[in-house]
């Protein structure tokens, strides 16, 4: 795949490879994912078969170079994939997003060669599933206040990890995780270290599964660490740099969630346009009424604005590859606007559909439930506003 960003004028180029990928993912998502979405939403079962198929298509490690098991594509390819998958089912796109950006991206950026061989290759290829574990029951937006601890043993060979993590996406099924935990609590943020965790070792206990409002097929659980022994070789990056790694990885993750939100919004919007043409009231299609037209116009405008903000964030991430300059601001803006757009559009879609929007016979009520999480995970809308405002005001 060729680079997508022209470094001289910073415009996005949709290559033939991008178009082919978009087409392949769209066809797969519409044929294999969309028909099972309602059933898996109802049961809350993890959709292992379709996730494995996406792994075989290279969609679980899109930006990971081929020598590490990935597809060797770029951020625009990742974004296009996320939009198409989310349009068919948000749960699938959550699993894709965590595997790609929260797990693979951090490992690519900060992992040693042996770590990449052991932890990246099987996950980027889709053979195994990866997760990211930052949040705790009493530590969410304030990630620096975590209670879990990793203590180096006397021999200096292993960290002994104890504590409880919550809201771990793919926690019930993950084979490996990037874990953030405190190695020096006196240092606050600077006392956090990142570890690569093998989920099949003693002391790794999968806790209660979260019964969720939306993205119900994306399994989420607590993970308890009970004297888990992690070899020192599995420290990701440097001791004490875990917080920065967590934030760096979230910058990439937030572009993925913005794309997921756009996919949900597009699905809700297209259903609404169709319904506005078909449903009659007072002897006319409801789309002929100006109150429906206003909703359609506002939905479309916000969707297209989201797309542009996501593309801007993609460009900023490509810039980062050349210059190392952070793209925190662009990622936060894209995530904030797109997630609020998804919620707005799904809300309007339910309203346009009336009673049918409230019925489980159509997917519109699921879009509404699924959209909500995009305003919460990987940094709430309040956190995104804080990040943006601090940046603009030069504050810390
Ligand atoms: N990239 C690199 N470094 C960063 C950074 C970034 N994006 N953001 C902050 N840092 C660095 C700062 O430069 C600073 O470094 P120095 O001390 O060396 O100068 C250090 O990190 C501390 O930064 P702040 O003082 O800004 O940190 P803070 O404690 O004030 O926190 C915050 C800021 C924005 C609130 C941050 O804690 C945050 O984003 N919280 C939300 C966490 C979140 O998104 N959680 C979701 C978890 S994942 C999930 O949802 C589950 C899932 O599985 C999907």
mmCIF file of C-alpha atoms in Angstrom, residues 38-372:
data_model
loop_
_atom_site.group_PDB
_atom_site.id
_atom_site.type_symbol
_atom_site.label_atom_id
_atom_site.label_comp_id
_atom_site.label_asym_id
_atom_site.label_seq_id
_atom_site.Cartn_x
_atom_site.Cartn_y
_atom_site.Cartn_z
ATOM 1 C CA UNK A 38 -29.423 -8.144 16.186
ATOM 2 C CA UNK A 39 -29.022 -11.720 17.394
ATOM 3 C CA UNK A 40 -25.625 -11.066 18.988
ATOM 4 C CA UNK A 41 -26.908 -7.809 20.480
ATOM 5 C CA UNK A 42 -29.714 -9.752 22.113
ATOM 6 C CA UNK A 43 -27.553 -12.628 23.403
ATOM 7 C CA UNK A 44 -24.469 -10.572 24.265
ATOM 8 C CA UNK A 45 -22.371 -13.406 22.870
ATOM 9 C CA UNK A 46 -18.886 -12.587 21.517
ATOM 10 C CA UNK A 47 -18.935 -12.959 17.679
ATOM 11 C CA UNK A 48 -15.798 -15.078 17.446
ATOM 12 C CA UNK A 49 -16.447 -16.515 13.963
ATOM 13 C CA UNK A 50 -16.779 -13.169 12.198
ATOM 14 C CA UNK A 51 -13.865 -11.710 14.167
ATOM 15 C CA UNK A 52 -11.692 -14.639 13.033
ATOM 16 C CA UNK A 53 -12.777 -14.031 9.441
ATOM 17 C CA UNK A 54 -11.828 -10.366 9.765
ATOM 18 C CA UNK A 55 -8.462 -11.500 11.118
ATOM 19 C CA UNK A 56 -7.964 -13.566 7.974
ATOM 20 C CA UNK A 57 -8.782 -10.443 5.909
ATOM 21 C CA UNK A 58 -6.012 -8.518 7.710
ATOM 22 C CA UNK A 59 -8.442 -6.262 9.596
ATOM 23 C CA UNK A 60 -7.156 -6.977 13.108
ATOM 24 C CA UNK A 61 -3.754 -5.374 12.510
ATOM 25 C CA UNK A 62 -4.374 -2.977 9.659
ATOM 26 C CA UNK A 63 -1.472 -0.597 10.306
ATOM 27 C CA UNK A 64 0.940 -3.278 11.513
ATOM 28 C CA UNK A 65 3.682 -4.105 8.975
ATOM 29 C CA UNK A 66 3.290 -7.441 7.241
ATOM 30 C CA UNK A 67 6.435 -8.864 8.863
ATOM 31 C CA UNK A 68 4.617 -8.567 12.217
ATOM 32 C CA UNK A 69 1.458 -10.265 11.014
ATOM 33 C CA UNK A 70 -0.451 -7.137 9.986
ATOM 34 C CA UNK A 71 -1.784 -5.781 6.709
ATOM 35 C CA UNK A 72 0.838 -3.026 6.352
ATOM 36 C CA UNK A 73 -1.727 -0.364 5.482
ATOM 37 C CA UNK A 74 -2.186 3.152 6.820
ATOM 38 C CA UNK A 75 -4.453 5.163 9.112
ATOM 39 C CA UNK A 76 -6.895 6.050 6.329
ATOM 40 C CA UNK A 77 -7.309 2.313 5.637
ATOM 41 C CA UNK A 78 -8.042 1.788 9.336
ATOM 42 C CA UNK A 79 -10.591 4.611 9.378
ATOM 43 C CA UNK A 80 -12.378 3.353 6.241
ATOM 44 C CA UNK A 81 -12.547 -0.139 7.753
ATOM 45 C CA UNK A 82 -13.923 1.125 11.057
ATOM 46 C CA UNK A 83 -16.657 3.128 9.323
ATOM 47 C CA UNK A 84 -17.838 0.152 7.248
ATOM 48 C CA UNK A 85 -17.753 -2.317 10.140
ATOM 49 C CA UNK A 86 -19.520 0.078 12.530
ATOM 50 C CA UNK A 87 -22.191 0.734 9.926
ATOM 51 C CA UNK A 88 -23.041 -2.973 10.008
ATOM 52 C CA UNK A 89 -22.547 -3.469 13.740
ATOM 53 C CA UNK A 90 -20.924 -1.251 16.364
ATOM 54 C CA UNK A 91 -19.980 -4.220 18.581
ATOM 55 C CA UNK A 92 -17.746 -5.703 15.904
ATOM 56 C CA UNK A 93 -16.115 -2.322 15.351
ATOM 57 C CA UNK A 94 -15.341 -1.960 19.066
ATOM 58 C CA UNK A 95 -13.456 -5.264 18.993
ATOM 59 C CA UNK A 96 -11.614 -4.230 15.801
ATOM 60 C CA UNK A 97 -10.763 -0.838 17.273
ATOM 61 C CA UNK A 98 -9.309 -2.103 20.561
ATOM 62 C CA UNK A 99 -7.281 -4.801 18.810
ATOM 63 C CA UNK A 100 -5.897 -2.353 16.228
ATOM 64 C CA UNK A 101 -5.296 0.849 18.057
ATOM 65 C CA UNK A 102 -5.299 0.281 21.801
ATOM 66 C CA UNK A 103 -3.332 -2.961 21.615
ATOM 67 C CA UNK A 104 -1.310 -3.187 18.349
ATOM 68 C CA UNK A 105 -0.491 0.515 18.036
ATOM 69 C CA UNK A 106 1.112 0.722 21.505
ATOM 70 C CA UNK A 107 3.078 -2.455 20.984
ATOM 71 C CA UNK A 108 4.296 -1.302 17.569
ATOM 72 C CA UNK A 109 5.416 2.022 18.973
ATOM 73 C CA UNK A 110 6.931 0.986 22.293
ATOM 74 C CA UNK A 111 7.549 -2.780 22.107
ATOM 75 C CA UNK A 112 10.921 -4.513 21.939
ATOM 76 C CA UNK A 113 11.592 -6.990 19.136
ATOM 77 C CA UNK A 114 10.985 -10.056 21.376
ATOM 78 C CA UNK A 115 7.755 -8.431 22.666
ATOM 79 C CA UNK A 116 6.595 -7.867 19.096
ATOM 80 C CA UNK A 117 7.337 -11.463 18.163
ATOM 81 C CA UNK A 118 5.524 -12.862 21.202
ATOM 82 C CA UNK A 119 2.636 -10.446 21.611
ATOM 83 C CA UNK A 120 2.131 -8.553 18.348
ATOM 84 C CA UNK A 121 2.397 -11.178 15.612
ATOM 85 C CA UNK A 122 -0.412 -13.483 16.856
ATOM 86 C CA UNK A 123 -2.762 -10.575 17.627
ATOM 87 C CA UNK A 124 -2.156 -8.490 14.483
ATOM 88 C CA UNK A 125 -2.775 -11.606 12.394
ATOM 89 C CA UNK A 126 -6.091 -12.184 14.161
ATOM 90 C CA UNK A 127 -5.064 -15.551 15.577
ATOM 91 C CA UNK A 128 -5.346 -14.147 19.128
ATOM 92 C CA UNK A 129 -7.266 -11.258 20.668
ATOM 93 C CA UNK A 130 -5.714 -8.253 22.386
ATOM 94 C CA UNK A 131 -7.059 -5.835 25.008
ATOM 95 C CA UNK A 132 -6.106 -2.639 26.846
ATOM 96 C CA UNK A 133 -6.488 -2.210 30.563
ATOM 97 C CA UNK A 134 -6.265 1.220 32.173
ATOM 98 C CA UNK A 135 -9.541 1.855 34.010
ATOM 99 C CA UNK A 136 -10.253 0.678 37.565
ATOM 100 C CA UNK A 137 -13.419 0.751 39.680
ATOM 101 C CA UNK A 138 -12.296 4.015 41.348
ATOM 102 C CA UNK A 139 -10.106 5.398 38.556
ATOM 103 C CA UNK A 140 -11.638 6.359 35.202
ATOM 104 C CA UNK A 141 -11.067 9.813 33.730
ATOM 105 C CA UNK A 142 -8.500 10.377 36.521
ATOM 106 C CA UNK A 143 -6.321 7.561 35.231
ATOM 107 C CA UNK A 144 -3.426 8.617 37.472
ATOM 108 C CA UNK A 145 -5.171 7.552 40.680
ATOM 109 C CA UNK A 146 -5.189 3.802 40.118
ATOM 110 C CA UNK A 147 -5.002 1.405 43.069
ATOM 111 C CA UNK A 148 -3.491 -1.676 41.395
ATOM 112 C CA UNK A 149 0.177 -2.318 42.108
ATOM 113 C CA UNK A 150 3.182 -4.050 40.544
ATOM 114 C CA UNK A 151 6.073 -4.804 42.913
ATOM 115 C CA UNK A 152 9.465 -6.075 41.764
ATOM 116 C CA UNK A 153 10.432 -9.342 43.452
ATOM 117 C CA UNK A 154 13.685 -9.652 45.433
ATOM 118 C CA UNK A 155 15.451 -11.483 42.617
ATOM 119 C CA UNK A 156 14.553 -8.620 40.255
ATOM 120 C CA UNK A 157 13.130 -11.068 37.709
ATOM 121 C CA UNK A 158 9.376 -10.519 37.980
ATOM 122 C CA UNK A 159 6.818 -7.891 38.928
ATOM 123 C CA UNK A 160 4.093 -9.238 41.213
ATOM 124 C CA UNK A 161 0.839 -7.612 40.148
ATOM 125 C CA UNK A 162 -2.252 -7.251 42.322
ATOM 126 C CA UNK A 163 -5.437 -5.301 41.762
ATOM 127 C CA UNK A 164 -8.715 -5.028 39.938
ATOM 128 C CA UNK A 165 -9.246 -3.537 36.482
ATOM 129 C CA UNK A 166 -12.679 -2.706 35.098
ATOM 130 C CA UNK A 167 -14.333 -2.027 31.745
ATOM 131 C CA UNK A 168 -11.821 -4.126 29.844
ATOM 132 C CA UNK A 169 -13.099 -4.407 26.272
ATOM 133 C CA UNK A 170 -12.660 -8.035 25.075
ATOM 134 C CA UNK A 171 -11.634 -8.898 28.670
ATOM 135 C CA UNK A 172 -13.636 -12.174 28.728
ATOM 136 C CA UNK A 173 -11.845 -13.500 25.630
ATOM 137 C CA UNK A 174 -8.506 -11.661 25.388
ATOM 138 C CA UNK A 175 -5.329 -13.715 25.056
ATOM 139 C CA UNK A 176 -3.029 -10.791 25.805
ATOM 140 C CA UNK A 177 -3.360 -7.286 27.251
ATOM 141 C CA UNK A 178 -1.493 -4.041 27.633
ATOM 142 C CA UNK A 179 -1.852 -3.355 31.345
ATOM 143 C CA UNK A 180 -1.180 -0.052 33.097
ATOM 144 C CA UNK A 181 -0.465 -0.285 36.784
ATOM 145 C CA UNK A 182 1.382 1.564 39.540
ATOM 146 C CA UNK A 183 4.999 0.661 40.216
ATOM 147 C CA UNK A 184 5.608 3.739 42.410
ATOM 148 C CA UNK A 185 2.429 5.167 43.890
ATOM 149 C CA UNK A 186 4.241 8.176 45.436
ATOM 150 C CA UNK A 187 4.970 9.507 41.961
ATOM 151 C CA UNK A 188 1.349 9.693 40.735
ATOM 152 C CA UNK A 189 1.172 9.661 36.934
ATOM 153 C CA UNK A 190 4.925 9.159 36.720
ATOM 154 C CA UNK A 191 4.679 6.019 38.853
ATOM 155 C CA UNK A 192 2.604 4.126 36.274
ATOM 156 C CA UNK A 193 4.232 1.400 34.172
ATOM 157 C CA UNK A 194 2.868 -0.516 31.169
ATOM 158 C CA UNK A 195 3.163 -4.310 31.034
ATOM 159 C CA UNK A 196 2.463 -6.947 28.400
ATOM 160 C CA UNK A 197 0.248 -9.558 29.993
ATOM 161 C CA UNK A 198 -0.265 -13.153 28.907
ATOM 162 C CA UNK A 199 -3.861 -13.890 29.926
ATOM 163 C CA UNK A 200 -3.230 -17.622 30.197
ATOM 164 C CA UNK A 201 -0.891 -17.446 33.201
ATOM 165 C CA UNK A 202 -1.778 -18.096 36.869
ATOM 166 C CA UNK A 203 -3.048 -15.069 38.774
ATOM 167 C CA UNK A 204 -5.011 -13.689 35.804
ATOM 168 C CA UNK A 205 -8.699 -13.951 36.711
ATOM 169 C CA UNK A 206 -11.547 -12.831 34.467
ATOM 170 C CA UNK A 207 -14.123 -11.089 36.640
ATOM 171 C CA UNK A 208 -17.764 -10.230 36.167
ATOM 172 C CA UNK A 209 -18.986 -9.480 32.668
ATOM 173 C CA UNK A 210 -20.616 -6.042 32.361
ATOM 174 C CA UNK A 211 -24.291 -6.104 31.357
ATOM 175 C CA UNK A 212 -24.312 -3.163 28.960
ATOM 176 C CA UNK A 213 -26.876 -0.873 27.311
ATOM 177 C CA UNK A 214 -25.210 -1.063 23.889
ATOM 178 C CA UNK A 215 -22.294 -2.669 22.013
ATOM 179 C CA UNK A 216 -23.549 -5.750 23.822
ATOM 180 C CA UNK A 217 -21.690 -8.313 21.689
ATOM 181 C CA UNK A 218 -18.378 -6.652 22.486
ATOM 182 C CA UNK A 219 -17.612 -8.499 25.703
ATOM 183 C CA UNK A 220 -16.491 -6.272 28.575
ATOM 184 C CA UNK A 221 -15.350 -7.453 31.986
ATOM 185 C CA UNK A 222 -13.366 -6.856 35.123
ATOM 186 C CA UNK A 223 -9.948 -8.498 35.361
ATOM 187 C CA UNK A 224 -8.476 -9.378 38.738
ATOM 188 C CA UNK A 225 -4.718 -9.760 39.169
ATOM 189 C CA UNK A 226 -3.921 -12.026 42.097
ATOM 190 C CA UNK A 227 -0.154 -12.265 42.582
ATOM 191 C CA UNK A 228 0.267 -12.410 38.801
ATOM 192 C CA UNK A 229 3.972 -12.806 38.000
ATOM 193 C CA UNK A 230 5.049 -10.709 35.056
ATOM 194 C CA UNK A 231 8.638 -11.123 33.787
ATOM 195 C CA UNK A 232 10.640 -7.868 33.748
ATOM 196 C CA UNK A 233 11.151 -8.392 30.006
ATOM 197 C CA UNK A 234 7.429 -7.695 29.585
ATOM 198 C CA UNK A 235 7.642 -4.078 30.738
ATOM 199 C CA UNK A 236 6.411 -2.048 27.748
ATOM 200 C CA UNK A 237 8.538 1.072 27.277
ATOM 201 C CA UNK A 238 10.300 2.296 30.411
ATOM 202 C CA UNK A 239 9.318 1.915 34.055
ATOM 203 C CA UNK A 240 7.319 5.030 35.042
ATOM 204 C CA UNK A 241 6.370 5.934 31.462
ATOM 205 C CA UNK A 242 3.084 4.037 31.466
ATOM 206 C CA UNK A 243 0.850 7.105 31.694
ATOM 207 C CA UNK A 244 2.403 8.711 28.616
ATOM 208 C CA UNK A 245 2.137 5.424 26.744
ATOM 209 C CA UNK A 246 -1.533 5.132 27.745
ATOM 210 C CA UNK A 247 -2.238 8.672 26.518
ATOM 211 C CA UNK A 248 -0.255 8.243 23.293
ATOM 212 C CA UNK A 249 -2.173 5.072 22.511
ATOM 213 C CA UNK A 250 -5.481 6.781 23.289
ATOM 214 C CA UNK A 251 -4.703 9.465 20.702
ATOM 215 C CA UNK A 252 -4.725 6.707 18.060
ATOM 216 C CA UNK A 253 -7.713 5.020 19.682
ATOM 217 C CA UNK A 254 -9.794 8.188 19.616
ATOM 218 C CA UNK A 255 -9.509 8.382 15.812
ATOM 219 C CA UNK A 256 -10.873 4.834 15.718
ATOM 220 C CA UNK A 257 -13.810 5.709 17.978
ATOM 221 C CA UNK A 258 -14.541 8.810 15.897
ATOM 222 C CA UNK A 259 -14.728 6.538 12.834
ATOM 223 C CA UNK A 260 -16.926 4.074 14.663
ATOM 224 C CA UNK A 261 -19.256 6.930 15.611
ATOM 225 C CA UNK A 262 -19.370 8.054 11.981
ATOM 226 C CA UNK A 263 -20.281 4.525 10.884
ATOM 227 C CA UNK A 264 -23.144 4.344 13.400
ATOM 228 C CA UNK A 265 -24.338 7.796 12.312
ATOM 229 C CA UNK A 266 -24.270 6.817 8.641
ATOM 230 C CA UNK A 267 -26.305 3.677 9.330
ATOM 231 C CA UNK A 268 -28.905 5.643 11.301
ATOM 232 C CA UNK A 269 -28.992 8.363 8.654
ATOM 233 C CA UNK A 270 -29.427 6.029 5.689
ATOM 234 C CA UNK A 271 -32.234 4.185 7.472
ATOM 235 C CA UNK A 272 -33.914 7.552 8.121
ATOM 236 C CA UNK A 273 -33.698 8.754 4.529
ATOM 237 C CA UNK A 274 -35.166 5.473 3.337
ATOM 238 C CA UNK A 275 -37.950 5.613 5.893
ATOM 239 C CA UNK A 276 -38.726 9.259 5.115
ATOM 240 C CA UNK A 277 -39.302 8.269 1.481
ATOM 241 C CA UNK A 278 -41.409 5.186 2.237
ATOM 242 C CA UNK A 279 -43.521 6.125 5.248
ATOM 243 C CA UNK A 280 -46.656 8.089 4.444
ATOM 244 C CA UNK A 281 -48.626 10.355 6.769
ATOM 245 C CA UNK A 282 -51.427 12.767 5.927
ATOM 246 C CA UNK A 283 -51.361 11.305 2.404
ATOM 247 C CA UNK A 284 -47.714 12.126 1.678
ATOM 248 C CA UNK A 285 -44.245 10.635 2.294
ATOM 249 C CA UNK A 286 -43.074 12.076 5.622
ATOM 250 C CA UNK A 287 -39.931 13.328 3.810
ATOM 251 C CA UNK A 288 -42.102 15.976 2.149
ATOM 252 C CA UNK A 289 -42.628 17.671 5.508
ATOM 253 C CA UNK A 290 -40.222 20.452 6.394
ATOM 254 C CA UNK A 291 -39.791 19.273 9.973
ATOM 255 C CA UNK A 292 -38.429 15.947 8.670
ATOM 256 C CA UNK A 293 -36.362 17.749 6.030
ATOM 257 C CA UNK A 294 -34.748 19.887 8.696
ATOM 258 C CA UNK A 295 -33.715 16.775 10.617
ATOM 259 C CA UNK A 296 -32.313 15.157 7.466
ATOM 260 C CA UNK A 297 -30.316 18.298 6.626
ATOM 261 C CA UNK A 298 -28.903 18.630 10.148
ATOM 262 C CA UNK A 299 -27.991 14.935 10.260
ATOM 263 C CA UNK A 300 -26.227 15.066 6.889
ATOM 264 C CA UNK A 301 -24.344 18.268 7.706
ATOM 265 C CA UNK A 302 -22.958 16.861 10.957
ATOM 266 C CA UNK A 303 -22.020 13.557 9.335
ATOM 267 C CA UNK A 304 -19.998 15.292 6.629
ATOM 268 C CA UNK A 305 -18.363 17.611 9.174
ATOM 269 C CA UNK A 306 -17.389 14.542 11.239
ATOM 270 C CA UNK A 307 -15.823 12.952 8.178
ATOM 271 C CA UNK A 308 -13.688 16.048 7.532
ATOM 272 C CA UNK A 309 -12.544 16.226 11.163
ATOM 273 C CA UNK A 310 -11.604 12.550 11.040
ATOM 274 C CA UNK A 311 -9.628 13.112 7.828
ATOM 275 C CA UNK A 312 -7.865 16.040 9.495
ATOM 276 C CA UNK A 313 -6.949 13.746 12.393
ATOM 277 C CA UNK A 314 -5.709 11.114 9.906
ATOM 278 C CA UNK A 315 -3.448 13.733 8.310
ATOM 279 C CA UNK A 316 -2.188 14.773 11.724
ATOM 280 C CA UNK A 317 -1.383 11.173 12.607
ATOM 281 C CA UNK A 318 0.498 10.761 9.320
ATOM 282 C CA UNK A 319 2.377 13.989 10.142
ATOM 283 C CA UNK A 320 3.291 12.414 13.483
ATOM 284 C CA UNK A 321 4.960 9.536 11.628
ATOM 285 C CA UNK A 322 7.268 12.040 9.903
ATOM 286 C CA UNK A 323 7.841 14.619 12.602
ATOM 287 C CA UNK A 324 6.850 13.005 15.910
ATOM 288 C CA UNK A 325 4.523 15.962 16.562
ATOM 289 C CA UNK A 326 1.542 14.966 18.711
ATOM 290 C CA UNK A 327 -1.946 14.810 17.204
ATOM 291 C CA UNK A 328 -3.797 14.830 20.529
ATOM 292 C CA UNK A 329 -5.811 17.923 19.620
ATOM 293 C CA UNK A 330 -6.978 16.666 16.222
ATOM 294 C CA UNK A 331 -7.881 13.241 17.646
ATOM 295 C CA UNK A 332 -9.869 14.768 20.519
ATOM 296 C CA UNK A 333 -11.749 17.161 18.231
ATOM 297 C CA UNK A 334 -12.632 14.339 15.811
ATOM 298 C CA UNK A 335 -13.738 12.033 18.633
ATOM 299 C CA UNK A 336 -15.780 14.702 20.422
ATOM 300 C CA UNK A 337 -17.629 15.941 17.355
ATOM 301 C CA UNK A 338 -18.194 12.541 15.772
ATOM 302 C CA UNK A 339 -19.478 10.890 18.950
ATOM 303 C CA UNK A 340 -21.885 13.755 19.634
ATOM 304 C CA UNK A 341 -22.940 13.566 15.989
ATOM 305 C CA UNK A 342 -23.620 9.825 16.323
ATOM 306 C CA UNK A 343 -25.801 10.482 19.356
ATOM 307 C CA UNK A 344 -27.595 13.361 17.618
ATOM 308 C CA UNK A 345 -28.188 11.407 14.413
ATOM 309 C CA UNK A 346 -29.340 8.234 16.217
ATOM 310 C CA UNK A 347 -31.705 10.341 18.327
ATOM 311 C CA UNK A 348 -33.185 12.001 15.251
ATOM 312 C CA UNK A 349 -33.408 8.623 13.511
ATOM 313 C CA UNK A 350 -35.541 7.198 16.324
ATOM 314 C CA UNK A 351 -37.743 10.289 16.145
ATOM 315 C CA UNK A 352 -38.163 10.067 12.357
ATOM 316 C CA UNK A 353 -39.100 6.394 12.687
ATOM 317 C CA UNK A 354 -41.621 7.142 15.448
ATOM 318 C CA UNK A 355 -42.915 3.948 17.079
ATOM 319 C CA UNK A 356 -40.844 1.813 14.712
ATOM 320 C CA UNK A 357 -37.738 3.619 15.938
ATOM 321 C CA UNK A 358 -38.534 2.359 19.427
ATOM 322 C CA UNK A 359 -39.159 -1.192 18.248
ATOM 323 C CA UNK A 360 -36.595 -3.990 18.192
ATOM 324 C CA UNK A 361 -37.975 -4.983 14.779
ATOM 325 C CA UNK A 362 -35.659 -2.373 13.242
ATOM 326 C CA UNK A 363 -31.972 -1.702 14.044
ATOM 327 C CA UNK A 364 -32.582 1.997 14.759
ATOM 328 C CA UNK A 365 -33.038 1.548 18.524
ATOM 329 C CA UNK A 366 -29.755 -0.411 18.562
ATOM 330 C CA UNK A 367 -27.958 2.448 16.795
ATOM 331 C CA UNK A 368 -29.271 4.741 19.535
ATOM 332 C CA UNK A 369 -28.005 2.457 22.333
ATOM 333 C CA UNK A 370 -24.681 1.819 20.566
ATOM 334 C CA UNK A 371 -24.025 5.499 19.803
ATOM 335 C CA UNK A 372 -24.035 6.445 23.493
#
